[in-house]
Amino acid sequence: MKEAPKRAHEPWKAFQARQRNQDIKRDAVLQTAAHMFLEQGYRRTSMSELARRLQITKPALYYYFHNKEQILVECYRAGITLIETLLDKALVSRGTGLTKVKAYIEAYAKSVVLYDFGRCVAMLDENELSPETRREVRALKRRIDASIRGYIEEGIADKSIAPCDAKLASFAMSGAINWIGTWYKPSGPLSGVEIAGHFTHLLTEGLHARTSTTSRHRVIARATPRKTSATKAGKASR
Amino acid sequence: MKEAPKRAHEPWKAFQARQRNQDIKRDAVLQTAAHMFLEQGYRRTSMSELARRLQITKPALYYYFHNKEQILVECYRAGITLIETLLDKALVSRGTGLTKVKAYIEAYAKSVVLYDFGRCVAMLDENELSPETRREVRALKRRIDASIRGYIEEGIADKSIAPCDAKLASFAMSGAINWIGTWYKPSGPLSGVEIAGHFTHLLTEGLHARTSTTSRHRVIARATPRKTSATKAGKASR
């Protein structure tokens, strides 16, 4: 009698365990595919090669995904969900438009530097998608673009950001961040978090040295002694 | 006797005219190919389609170029020569490192916005090249990267630029500019020259509103009345 309730749950538990196992395998396929797409290009990655890398058979791979394009779409979806989650987390705190833009740039840069799925959104060619899924991916990306534009407009309104063309500014920010994917090497001397921090500062404060030395300059100069050497920084990439 | 010198030159002139004609045709092939590569992707552009667009036969096309990769390499070479010429022109004037960086960003942005060859350098995938030509193209691009890094370092030394990681800053600048190729539409409300001007300002001055309103803010506000409307700016692309 004592064992009965436990036994009654077992078939459901087994089903749940199997389901969980399948989800884990499906995720593994996506992770490996994202890595290969970034490493050698989407076109150059074949389903056979992906199966080989995963050490599974091709039919096993096709059990999870109908074709390569479906995998690509899922990589985009995973990346966009990741970016939106990081952006939402970063923007819990209230503040001026500029504060929000800074949090946004930092979160977005981290998603590109630290995660393959984030890098997929920045780097892979949407033209590989069918017109239908391309429309979906573009709509998701536009949502991200619209957020940063909104924060820039908020900053212009609350006077924390100098008057500018919010759309062009958002493109400049996204471009600089997306481009990280082309040069970033995890083996470089700067960590992803450090790169995200530098980019946030550069894009919001600009290069211009101000005549009044504010505390922000002192902070940056103190935080980055080893990066002032051109030789060392030169190892960052390529 | 009077006609003799003229006649003596004629075969050479005819040769020169033919040569000139061939150069013009070769250029037309390159221009059209660059446009098609950007429009529909390198992979999706076939030699047959290129010949069709040029209204020449395939053998005529193969007279000028052995294969598609040779055309791609030449597009890169033409783009890099164009960018270097624009950069050299922009940097005739002397000034601080910051002045040079501004001139550089403006010239580079113009090359990407106004010229297909410039956009090829920014947008096309080097992975399509053979290892040998890829090395050549990368070396040429590194020369451009090294220039901007040099000007940033010059600006840090002459105190016109706030201390920063020159390599990361150069990547942020190039990324923002290269990315223009993904969103820019010639039919948008802003001209290429206006976009280049905005980018130069944004990347060197940052978004941050300064408490002391300097003349630069007044200039920008006056120069861009129509861009403060989000609706209008919204038409810039996509």
Tab-separated table of C-alpha atoms in Angstrom:
chain	number	residue	atom	x	y	z
A	1	MET	CA	0.000	0.000	0.000
A	2	LYS	CA	2.842	2.361	0.855
A	3	GLU	CA	4.436	1.895	-2.568
A	4	ALA	CA	1.261	2.312	-4.607
A	5	PRO	CA	1.262	6.046	-5.269
A	6	LYS	CA	4.875	5.927	-6.352
A	7	ARG	CA	4.243	3.093	-8.826
A	8	ALA	CA	1.204	4.873	-10.247
A	9	HIS	CA	3.437	7.785	-11.247
A	10	GLU	CA	6.115	5.715	-12.852
A	11	PRO	CA	4.908	5.536	-16.472
A	12	TRP	CA	4.471	9.326	-16.457
A	13	LYS	CA	7.882	9.770	-14.900
A	14	ALA	CA	9.449	7.537	-17.507
A	15	PHE	CA	7.755	9.566	-20.194
A	16	GLN	CA	9.002	12.781	-18.607
A	17	ALA	CA	12.521	11.417	-18.348
A	18	ARG	CA	12.463	10.344	-21.990
A	19	GLN	CA	11.127	13.758	-22.993
A	20	ARG	CA	13.833	15.497	-20.969
A	21	ASN	CA	16.429	13.298	-22.573
A	22	GLN	CA	15.127	14.225	-26.021
A	23	ASP	CA	15.178	17.919	-25.192
A	24	ILE	CA	18.783	17.602	-24.045
A	25	LYS	CA	19.735	15.843	-27.273
A	26	ARG	CA	17.879	18.375	-29.379
A	27	ASP	CA	19.716	21.190	-27.587
A	28	ALA	CA	23.015	19.429	-28.177
A	29	VAL	CA	22.258	19.290	-31.904
A	30	LEU	CA	21.473	23.011	-31.946
A	31	GLN	CA	24.546	23.984	-29.911
A	32	THR	CA	26.867	21.966	-32.115
A	33	ALA	CA	25.230	23.225	-35.318
A	34	ALA	CA	25.493	26.869	-34.169
A	35	HIS	CA	29.175	26.354	-33.428
A	36	MET	CA	29.821	24.747	-36.818
A	37	PHE	CA	27.836	27.389	-38.738
A	38	LEU	CA	29.947	30.099	-37.118
A	39	GLU	CA	33.204	28.222	-37.547
A	40	GLN	CA	32.957	27.171	-41.181
A	41	GLY	CA	29.817	28.850	-42.552
A	42	TYR	CA	26.248	27.607	-42.919
A	43	ARG	CA	26.668	26.475	-46.512
A	44	ARG	CA	29.811	24.513	-45.767
A	45	THR	CA	28.195	22.570	-42.910
A	46	SER	CA	26.447	19.418	-44.088
A	47	MET	CA	23.962	17.281	-42.162
A	48	SER	CA	26.376	14.333	-42.512
A	49	GLU	CA	29.196	16.311	-40.960
A	50	LEU	CA	26.959	17.532	-38.159
A	51	ALA	CA	25.878	13.945	-37.400
A	52	ARG	CA	29.541	12.876	-37.426
A	53	ARG	CA	30.514	15.658	-35.015
A	54	LEU	CA	27.647	14.677	-32.696
A	55	GLN	CA	28.587	11.003	-33.009
A	56	ILE	CA	25.042	10.045	-33.962
A	57	THR	CA	23.644	8.514	-37.147
A	58	LYS	CA	22.056	10.673	-39.860
A	59	PRO	CA	18.576	9.143	-39.244
A	60	ALA	CA	18.957	10.023	-35.560
A	61	LEU	CA	19.739	13.611	-36.559
A	62	TYR	CA	16.715	13.730	-38.891
A	63	TYR	CA	14.577	12.533	-35.982
A	64	TYR	CA	15.175	15.904	-34.324
A	65	PHE	CA	15.176	18.200	-37.367
A	66	HIS	CA	13.697	17.825	-40.856
A	67	ASN	CA	16.491	19.693	-42.575
A	68	LYS	CA	19.386	22.118	-42.169
A	69	GLU	CA	17.231	25.198	-42.623
A	70	GLN	CA	15.061	24.180	-39.685
A	71	ILE	CA	18.205	24.006	-37.558
A	72	LEU	CA	19.250	27.458	-38.746
A	73	VAL	CA	15.850	28.941	-37.882
A	74	GLU	CA	16.022	27.370	-34.427
A	75	CYS	CA	19.510	28.831	-33.896
A	76	TYR	CA	18.121	32.277	-34.729
A	77	ARG	CA	15.136	31.770	-32.418
A	78	ALA	CA	17.376	30.585	-29.569
A	79	GLY	CA	19.695	33.555	-30.128
A	80	ILE	CA	16.917	36.116	-30.177
A	81	THR	CA	15.297	34.640	-27.067
A	82	LEU	CA	18.700	34.747	-25.340
A	83	ILE	CA	19.313	38.372	-26.341
A	84	GLU	CA	15.831	39.422	-25.229
A	85	THR	CA	16.252	37.646	-21.897
A	86	LEU	CA	19.610	39.341	-21.282
A	87	LEU	CA	18.168	42.728	-22.287
A	88	ASP	CA	15.141	42.264	-20.011
A	89	LYS	CA	17.379	41.333	-17.090
A	90	ALA	CA	19.648	44.326	-17.703
A	91	LEU	CA	16.737	46.734	-17.793
A	92	VAL	CA	15.082	45.903	-14.492
A	93	SER	CA	16.524	49.051	-12.968
A	94	ARG	CA	14.977	52.376	-13.823
A	95	GLY	CA	17.018	55.362	-14.907
A	96	THR	CA	17.622	57.849	-17.701
A	97	GLY	CA	17.532	56.885	-21.378
A	98	LEU	CA	21.343	56.958	-21.398
A	99	THR	CA	21.514	54.513	-18.470
A	100	LYS	CA	19.176	52.180	-20.331
A	101	VAL	CA	21.175	52.466	-23.564
A	102	LYS	CA	24.339	51.620	-21.632
A	103	ALA	CA	22.701	48.577	-20.031
A	104	TYR	CA	21.385	47.579	-23.434
A	105	ILE	CA	24.748	47.833	-25.212
A	106	GLU	CA	26.465	45.884	-22.456
A	107	ALA	CA	23.859	43.104	-22.479
A	108	TYR	CA	23.792	42.869	-26.260
A	109	ALA	CA	27.591	42.839	-26.513
A	110	LYS	CA	27.716	40.059	-23.915
A	111	SER	CA	25.195	37.985	-25.844
A	112	VAL	CA	27.397	38.209	-28.958
A	113	VAL	CA	30.714	37.649	-27.199
A	114	LEU	CA	29.708	34.962	-24.737
A	115	TYR	CA	27.134	32.848	-26.587
A	116	ASP	CA	27.195	31.039	-29.930
A	117	PHE	CA	23.434	31.555	-30.347
A	118	GLY	CA	23.847	35.296	-29.811
A	119	ARG	CA	26.672	35.336	-32.356
A	120	CYS	CA	24.435	33.441	-34.816
A	121	VAL	CA	21.916	36.305	-34.763
A	122	ALA	CA	24.695	38.804	-35.411
A	123	MET	CA	26.661	36.890	-37.995
A	124	LEU	CA	24.675	34.378	-40.033
A	125	ASP	CA	23.215	35.324	-43.388
A	126	GLU	CA	19.426	35.636	-43.319
A	127	ASN	CA	19.398	35.085	-47.077
A	128	GLU	CA	19.869	31.378	-46.379
A	129	LEU	CA	16.344	31.273	-44.947
A	130	SER	CA	13.155	30.717	-46.910
A	131	PRO	CA	11.120	33.923	-47.462
A	132	GLU	CA	8.655	32.893	-44.738
A	133	THR	CA	11.157	32.183	-41.964
A	134	ARG	CA	13.257	35.150	-43.069
A	135	ARG	CA	10.263	37.375	-42.412
A	136	GLU	CA	9.897	35.855	-38.952
A	137	VAL	CA	13.584	36.339	-38.076
A	138	ARG	CA	13.576	39.907	-39.388
A	139	ALA	CA	10.486	40.734	-37.328
A	140	LEU	CA	12.241	39.413	-34.198
A	141	LYS	CA	15.384	41.420	-34.988
A	142	ARG	CA	13.325	44.547	-35.594
A	143	ARG	CA	11.900	44.158	-32.102
A	144	ILE	CA	15.446	44.346	-30.694
A	145	ASP	CA	16.255	47.350	-32.913
A	146	ALA	CA	13.055	49.068	-31.805
A	147	SER	CA	14.018	48.703	-28.113
A	148	ILE	CA	17.355	50.441	-28.460
A	149	ARG	CA	15.804	53.150	-30.634
A	150	GLY	CA	13.162	53.654	-27.960
A	151	TYR	CA	15.788	54.082	-25.224
A	152	ILE	CA	17.757	56.547	-27.366
A	153	GLU	CA	14.578	58.582	-27.943
A	154	GLU	CA	13.845	58.411	-24.211
A	155	GLY	CA	17.349	59.730	-23.538
A	156	ILE	CA	16.937	62.585	-26.003
A	157	ALA	CA	13.643	63.491	-24.312
A	158	ASP	CA	15.093	63.381	-20.769
A	159	LYS	CA	18.224	65.238	-22.019
A	160	SER	CA	20.678	62.510	-20.980
A	161	ILE	CA	21.444	61.915	-24.677
A	162	ALA	CA	22.448	64.680	-27.087
A	163	PRO	CA	19.968	65.283	-29.939
A	164	CYS	CA	20.693	62.845	-32.756
A	165	ASP	CA	19.006	60.635	-35.330
A	166	ALA	CA	17.889	57.754	-33.090
A	167	LYS	CA	17.582	55.318	-35.981
A	168	LEU	CA	21.090	55.986	-37.286
A	169	ALA	CA	22.476	55.877	-33.752
A	170	SER	CA	20.837	52.504	-33.118
A	171	PHE	CA	22.327	51.154	-36.354
A	172	ALA	CA	25.778	52.390	-35.347
A	173	MET	CA	25.473	50.648	-31.958
A	174	SER	CA	24.144	47.367	-33.369
A	175	GLY	CA	26.715	47.381	-36.180
A	176	ALA	CA	29.661	47.805	-33.850
A	177	ILE	CA	28.321	45.026	-31.600
A	178	ASN	CA	27.343	42.595	-34.348
A	179	TRP	CA	30.778	43.054	-35.888
A	180	ILE	CA	32.393	41.677	-32.730
A	181	GLY	CA	31.496	38.259	-34.147
A	182	THR	CA	33.934	38.728	-37.029
A	183	TRP	CA	37.049	39.404	-34.943
A	184	TYR	CA	36.463	38.018	-31.461
A	185	LYS	CA	38.516	35.043	-30.417
A	186	PRO	CA	37.852	33.526	-26.984
A	187	SER	CA	41.610	32.983	-26.665
A	188	GLY	CA	42.327	36.754	-26.885
A	189	PRO	CA	43.658	38.743	-23.911
A	190	LEU	CA	40.349	40.459	-23.087
A	191	SER	CA	37.403	38.612	-21.581
A	192	GLY	CA	33.943	38.925	-23.101
A	193	VAL	CA	32.826	40.966	-20.107
A	194	GLU	CA	35.747	43.387	-20.510
A	195	ILE	CA	34.999	43.805	-24.228
A	196	ALA	CA	31.338	44.496	-23.460
A	197	GLY	CA	32.370	47.121	-20.893
A	198	HIS	CA	34.781	48.864	-23.272
A	199	PHE	CA	32.205	48.938	-26.062
A	200	THR	CA	29.546	50.404	-23.787
A	201	HIS	CA	31.907	53.184	-22.778
A	202	LEU	CA	33.205	53.870	-26.304
A	203	LEU	CA	29.791	53.996	-27.943
A	204	THR	CA	28.127	56.176	-25.346
A	205	GLU	CA	31.024	58.475	-24.445
A	206	GLY	CA	32.813	58.618	-27.799
A	207	LEU	CA	36.540	58.976	-28.334
A	208	HIS	CA	36.760	62.707	-27.692
A	209	ALA	CA	38.851	63.697	-24.674
A	210	ARG	CA	36.894	66.247	-22.649
A	211	THR	CA	38.717	69.269	-21.324
A	212	SER	CA	37.279	68.686	-17.855
A	213	THR	CA	38.715	65.369	-16.698
A	214	THR	CA	35.771	63.631	-15.106
A	215	SER	CA	35.912	60.621	-12.842
A	216	ARG	CA	34.901	58.331	-15.707
A	217	HIS	CA	38.268	58.883	-17.428
A	218	ARG	CA	40.161	58.086	-14.295
A	219	VAL	CA	38.127	54.915	-13.807
A	220	ILE	CA	38.795	53.691	-17.342
A	221	ALA	CA	42.491	54.529	-17.183
A	222	ARG	CA	42.821	52.621	-13.921
A	223	ALA	CA	40.786	49.647	-15.099
A	224	THR	CA	42.805	49.016	-18.250
A	225	PRO	CA	46.519	49.366	-17.599
A	226	ARG	CA	47.519	46.287	-19.588
A	227	LYS	CA	45.555	47.340	-22.662
A	228	THR	CA	47.482	50.510	-23.308
A	229	SER	CA	50.280	48.424	-24.782
A	230	ALA	CA	49.631	48.162	-28.510
A	231	THR	CA	51.560	44.910	-28.710
A	232	LYS	CA	49.389	43.212	-26.158
A	233	ALA	CA	46.144	44.561	-27.582
A	234	GLY	CA	47.345	43.405	-30.984
A	235	LYS	CA	46.843	39.833	-29.904
A	236	ALA	CA	43.135	40.390	-29.382
A	237	SER	CA	42.221	38.968	-32.748
A	238	ARG	CA	42.919	38.035	-36.390
B	1	MET	CA	54.970	63.143	-96.422
B	2	LYS	CA	52.681	65.179	-94.232
B	3	GLU	CA	50.479	62.156	-93.478
B	4	ALA	CA	53.329	59.755	-92.767
B	5	PRO	CA	53.830	60.339	-89.031
B	6	LYS	CA	50.107	60.032	-88.469
B	7	ARG	CA	49.901	56.772	-90.383
B	8	ALA	CA	52.930	55.422	-88.567
B	9	HIS	CA	51.087	55.888	-85.271
B	10	GLU	CA	47.838	54.375	-86.416
B	11	PRO	CA	48.430	50.704	-85.607
B	12	TRP	CA	49.564	51.720	-82.126
B	13	LYS	CA	46.540	54.018	-81.741
B	14	ALA	CA	44.220	51.250	-82.879
B	15	PHE	CA	45.849	48.947	-80.358
B	16	GLN	CA	45.446	51.575	-77.641
B	17	ALA	CA	41.796	52.112	-78.555
B	18	ARG	CA	41.167	48.371	-78.467
B	19	GLN	CA	42.964	48.115	-75.146
B	20	ARG	CA	40.925	50.997	-73.747
B	21	ASN	CA	37.779	49.350	-74.987
B	22	GLN	CA	38.762	46.108	-73.268
B	23	ASP	CA	39.494	47.919	-70.012
B	24	ILE	CA	36.067	49.557	-70.158
B	25	LYS	CA	34.394	46.194	-70.733
B	26	ARG	CA	36.396	44.553	-67.944
B	27	ASP	CA	35.344	47.346	-65.598
B	28	ALA	CA	31.716	46.886	-66.637
B	29	VAL	CA	31.952	43.189	-65.756
B	30	LEU	CA	33.388	44.025	-62.337
B	31	GLN	CA	30.839	46.757	-61.595
B	32	THR	CA	27.918	44.533	-62.547
B	33	ALA	CA	29.313	41.553	-60.638
B	34	ALA	CA	29.869	43.661	-57.486
B	35	HIS	CA	26.292	44.874	-57.700
B	36	MET	CA	24.924	41.343	-58.131
B	37	PHE	CA	27.085	39.892	-55.341
B	38	LEU	CA	25.706	42.533	-52.959
B	39	GLU	CA	22.147	42.188	-54.173
B	40	GLN	CA	21.729	38.428	-54.133
B	41	GLY	CA	24.903	37.024	-52.574
B	42	TYR	CA	28.118	35.700	-54.107
B	43	ARG	CA	27.033	32.072	-54.065
B	44	ARG	CA	23.724	32.790	-55.740
B	45	THR	CA	25.321	34.707	-58.623
B	46	SER	CA	26.309	32.417	-61.512
B	47	MET	CA	28.590	33.230	-64.424
B	48	SER	CA	25.646	32.529	-66.794
B	49	GLU	CA	23.459	35.055	-64.988
B	50	LEU	CA	26.232	37.630	-64.960
B	51	ALA	CA	26.740	37.185	-68.728
B	52	ARG	CA	22.990	37.525	-69.238
B	53	ARG	CA	22.835	40.724	-67.189
B	54	LEU	CA	25.768	42.152	-69.186
B	55	GLN	CA	24.157	41.017	-72.452
B	56	ILE	CA	27.311	39.231	-73.549
B	57	THR	CA	27.997	35.550	-74.245
B	58	LYS	CA	29.563	33.294	-71.619
B	59	PRO	CA	32.747	32.824	-73.718
B	60	ALA	CA	33.023	36.637	-73.915
B	61	LEU	CA	32.785	36.786	-70.117
B	62	TYR	CA	35.440	34.080	-69.721
B	63	TYR	CA	37.709	36.129	-72.004
B	64	TYR	CA	37.932	38.703	-69.208
B	65	PHE	CA	37.954	36.466	-66.140
B	66	HIS	CA	38.881	32.808	-65.680
B	67	ASN	CA	36.256	32.181	-63.006
B	68	LYS	CA	33.938	33.743	-60.454
B	69	GLU	CA	36.534	33.757	-57.696
B	70	GLN	CA	38.858	35.872	-59.827
B	71	ILE	CA	36.019	38.407	-60.194
B	72	LEU	CA	35.464	38.384	-56.431
B	73	VAL	CA	39.158	39.001	-55.733
B	74	GLU	CA	39.165	41.880	-58.217
B	75	CYS	CA	36.101	43.389	-56.524
B	76	TYR	CA	37.948	43.289	-53.198
B	77	ARG	CA	41.073	44.819	-54.778
B	78	ALA	CA	39.047	47.581	-56.437
B	79	GLY	CA	37.244	48.272	-53.141
B	80	ILE	CA	40.404	48.423	-51.067
B	81	THR	CA	42.125	50.700	-53.614
B	82	LEU	CA	39.050	52.954	-53.548
B	83	ILE	CA	38.991	53.088	-49.744
B	84	GLU	CA	42.719	53.808	-49.526
B	85	THR	CA	42.419	56.576	-52.145
B	86	LEU	CA	39.520	58.199	-50.251
B	87	LEU	CA	41.413	57.896	-46.963
B	88	ASP	CA	44.594	59.395	-48.462
B	89	LYS	CA	42.605	62.321	-49.891
B	90	ALA	CA	40.853	62.934	-46.575
B	91	LEU	CA	44.103	62.970	-44.655
B	92	VAL	CA	46.012	65.584	-46.621
B	93	SER	CA	45.339	68.141	-43.886
B	94	ARG	CA	47.347	67.978	-40.693
B	95	GLY	CA	45.719	68.050	-37.266
B	96	THR	CA	45.247	66.167	-34.034
B	97	GLY	CA	44.684	62.433	-33.888
B	98	LEU	CA	40.975	63.084	-33.291
B	99	THR	CA	40.754	65.261	-36.439
B	100	LYS	CA	42.379	62.450	-38.415
B	101	VAL	CA	40.055	59.804	-36.943
B	102	LYS	CA	37.061	61.960	-37.889
B	103	ALA	CA	38.323	62.395	-41.448
B	104	TYR	CA	38.998	58.680	-41.582
B	105	ILE	CA	35.529	57.639	-40.362
B	106	GLU	CA	33.867	60.031	-42.780
B	107	ALA	CA	35.900	58.825	-45.769
B	108	TYR	CA	35.437	55.161	-44.879
B	109	ALA	CA	31.684	55.576	-44.342
B	110	LYS	CA	31.417	57.319	-47.718
B	111	SER	CA	33.248	54.483	-49.451
B	112	VAL	CA	30.733	51.977	-48.025
B	113	VAL	CA	27.628	54.093	-48.630
B	114	LEU	CA	28.446	55.515	-52.036
B	115	TYR	CA	30.339	52.747	-53.842
B	116	ASP	CA	29.521	49.111	-54.560
B	117	PHE	CA	33.227	48.189	-54.457
B	118	GLY	CA	33.550	49.757	-51.015
B	119	ARG	CA	30.478	47.859	-49.855
B	120	CYS	CA	32.005	44.619	-51.226
B	121	VAL	CA	34.975	45.004	-48.873
B	122	ALA	CA	32.625	45.551	-45.942
B	123	MET	CA	30.030	42.927	-46.738
B	124	LEU	CA	31.257	39.975	-48.773
B	125	ASP	CA	32.411	36.799	-47.090
B	126	GLU	CA	36.170	36.268	-47.328
B	127	ASN	CA	35.609	32.569	-46.757
B	128	GLU	CA	34.589	32.314	-50.406
B	129	LEU	CA	38.189	33.019	-51.395
B	130	SER	CA	40.940	30.452	-51.783
B	131	PRO	CA	43.411	30.456	-48.858
B	132	GLU	CA	46.003	32.311	-50.956
B	133	THR	CA	43.781	35.179	-52.114
B	134	ARG	CA	42.123	35.318	-48.697
B	135	ARG	CA	45.551	35.993	-47.206
B	136	GLU	CA	46.077	38.806	-49.701
B	137	VAL	CA	42.668	40.407	-49.002
B	138	ARG	CA	43.162	40.124	-45.243
B	139	ALA	CA	46.580	41.763	-45.479
B	140	LEU	CA	45.035	44.670	-47.414
B	141	LYS	CA	42.236	45.029	-44.862
B	142	ARG	CA	44.707	44.917	-42.002
B	143	ARG	CA	46.488	47.886	-43.600
B	144	ILE	CA	43.244	49.883	-43.328
B	145	ASP	CA	42.703	48.712	-39.716
B	146	ALA	CA	46.283	49.666	-38.858
B	147	SER	CA	45.752	53.230	-40.142
B	148	ILE	CA	42.769	53.952	-37.935
B	149	ARG	CA	44.469	52.340	-34.964
B	150	GLY	CA	47.493	54.543	-35.625
B	151	TYR	CA	45.367	57.721	-35.640
B	152	ILE	CA	43.617	56.692	-32.424
B	153	GLU	CA	47.002	56.109	-30.761
B	154	GLU	CA	48.185	59.476	-32.115
B	155	GLY	CA	45.073	61.093	-30.567
B	156	ILE	CA	45.681	59.441	-27.203
B	157	ALA	CA	49.276	60.701	-27.297
B	158	ASP	CA	48.316	64.302	-28.236
B	159	LYS	CA	45.422	64.166	-25.692
B	160	SER	CA	42.662	64.859	-28.233
B	161	ILE	CA	41.336	61.323	-27.612
B	162	ALA	CA	40.537	59.941	-24.154
B	163	PRO	CA	42.695	56.966	-23.091
B	164	CYS	CA	41.180	53.771	-24.486
B	165	ASP	CA	42.076	50.433	-26.065
B	166	ALA	CA	42.948	51.611	-29.594
B	167	LYS	CA	42.436	48.178	-31.094
B	168	LEU	CA	38.950	47.731	-29.610
B	169	ALA	CA	38.036	51.308	-30.551
B	170	SER	CA	39.120	50.711	-34.153
B	171	PHE	CA	37.007	47.544	-34.269
B	172	ALA	CA	33.983	49.439	-32.934
B	173	MET	CA	34.418	52.133	-35.610
B	174	SER	CA	34.947	49.686	-38.491
B	175	GLY	CA	32.074	47.493	-37.315
B	176	ALA	CA	29.586	50.342	-37.204
B	177	ILE	CA	30.701	51.476	-40.672
B	178	ASN	CA	30.866	48.050	-42.305
B	179	TRP	CA	27.398	47.306	-40.958
B	180	ILE	CA	25.982	50.227	-42.976
B	181	GLY	CA	26.060	47.838	-45.922
B	182	THR	CA	23.382	45.659	-44.296
B	183	TRP	CA	20.746	48.378	-43.848
B	184	TYR	CA	21.525	51.197	-46.242
B	185	LYS	CA	19.123	51.747	-49.098
B	186	PRO	CA	19.970	54.489	-51.634
B	187	SER	CA	16.250	55.302	-51.756
B	188	GLY	CA	16.193	56.244	-48.022
B	189	PRO	CA	15.651	59.836	-46.841
B	190	LEU	CA	19.292	60.467	-45.872
B	191	SER	CA	22.029	60.862	-48.473
B	192	GLY	CA	25.248	58.872	-48.189
B	193	VAL	CA	27.115	62.070	-47.306
B	194	GLU	CA	24.648	62.860	-44.493
B	195	ILE	CA	24.957	59.326	-43.094
B	196	ALA	CA	28.745	59.583	-43.154
B	197	GLY	CA	28.546	62.902	-41.290
B	198	HIS	CA	26.200	61.543	-38.614
B	199	PHE	CA	28.340	58.463	-38.063
B	200	THR	CA	31.498	60.533	-37.704
B	201	HIS	CA	29.826	62.651	-35.047
B	202	LEU	CA	28.216	59.732	-33.193
B	203	LEU	CA	31.345	57.600	-33.042
B	204	THR	CA	33.708	60.345	-31.951
B	205	GLU	CA	31.414	62.326	-29.640
B	206	GLY	CA	29.247	59.491	-28.295
B	207	LEU	CA	25.598	59.754	-27.302
B	208	HIS	CA	26.132	61.386	-23.927
B	209	ALA	CA	24.669	64.894	-23.604
B	210	ARG	CA	27.286	67.175	-22.025
B	211	THR	CA	26.197	69.580	-19.344
B	212	SER	CA	28.063	72.421	-21.032
B	213	THR	CA	26.303	73.003	-24.359
B	214	THR	CA	29.158	73.490	-26.757
B	215	SER	CA	28.930	74.844	-30.283
B	216	ARG	CA	29.052	71.326	-31.729
B	217	HIS	CA	25.629	70.513	-30.285
B	218	ARG	CA	24.127	73.664	-31.704
B	219	VAL	CA	25.606	72.891	-35.126
B	220	ILE	CA	24.203	69.355	-35.165
B	221	ALA	CA	20.790	70.458	-33.963
B	222	ARG	CA	20.628	73.081	-36.688
B	223	ALA	CA	21.893	70.806	-39.426
B	224	THR	CA	19.383	68.016	-38.827
B	225	PRO	CA	15.918	69.404	-38.188
B	226	ARG	CA	14.099	66.847	-40.293
B	227	LYS	CA	15.775	63.885	-38.647
B	228	THR	CA	14.409	64.555	-35.192
B	229	SER	CA	11.087	63.127	-36.361
B	230	ALA	CA	11.115	59.442	-35.592
B	231	THR	CA	8.563	58.731	-38.322
B	232	LYS	CA	10.738	60.229	-40.992
B	233	ALA	CA	13.925	58.636	-39.736
B	234	GLY	CA	12.037	55.360	-39.678
B	235	LYS	CA	12.054	55.299	-43.440
B	236	ALA	CA	15.847	55.220	-43.561
B	237	SER	CA	15.927	51.515	-44.172
B	238	ARG	CA	14.488	48.017	-43.976
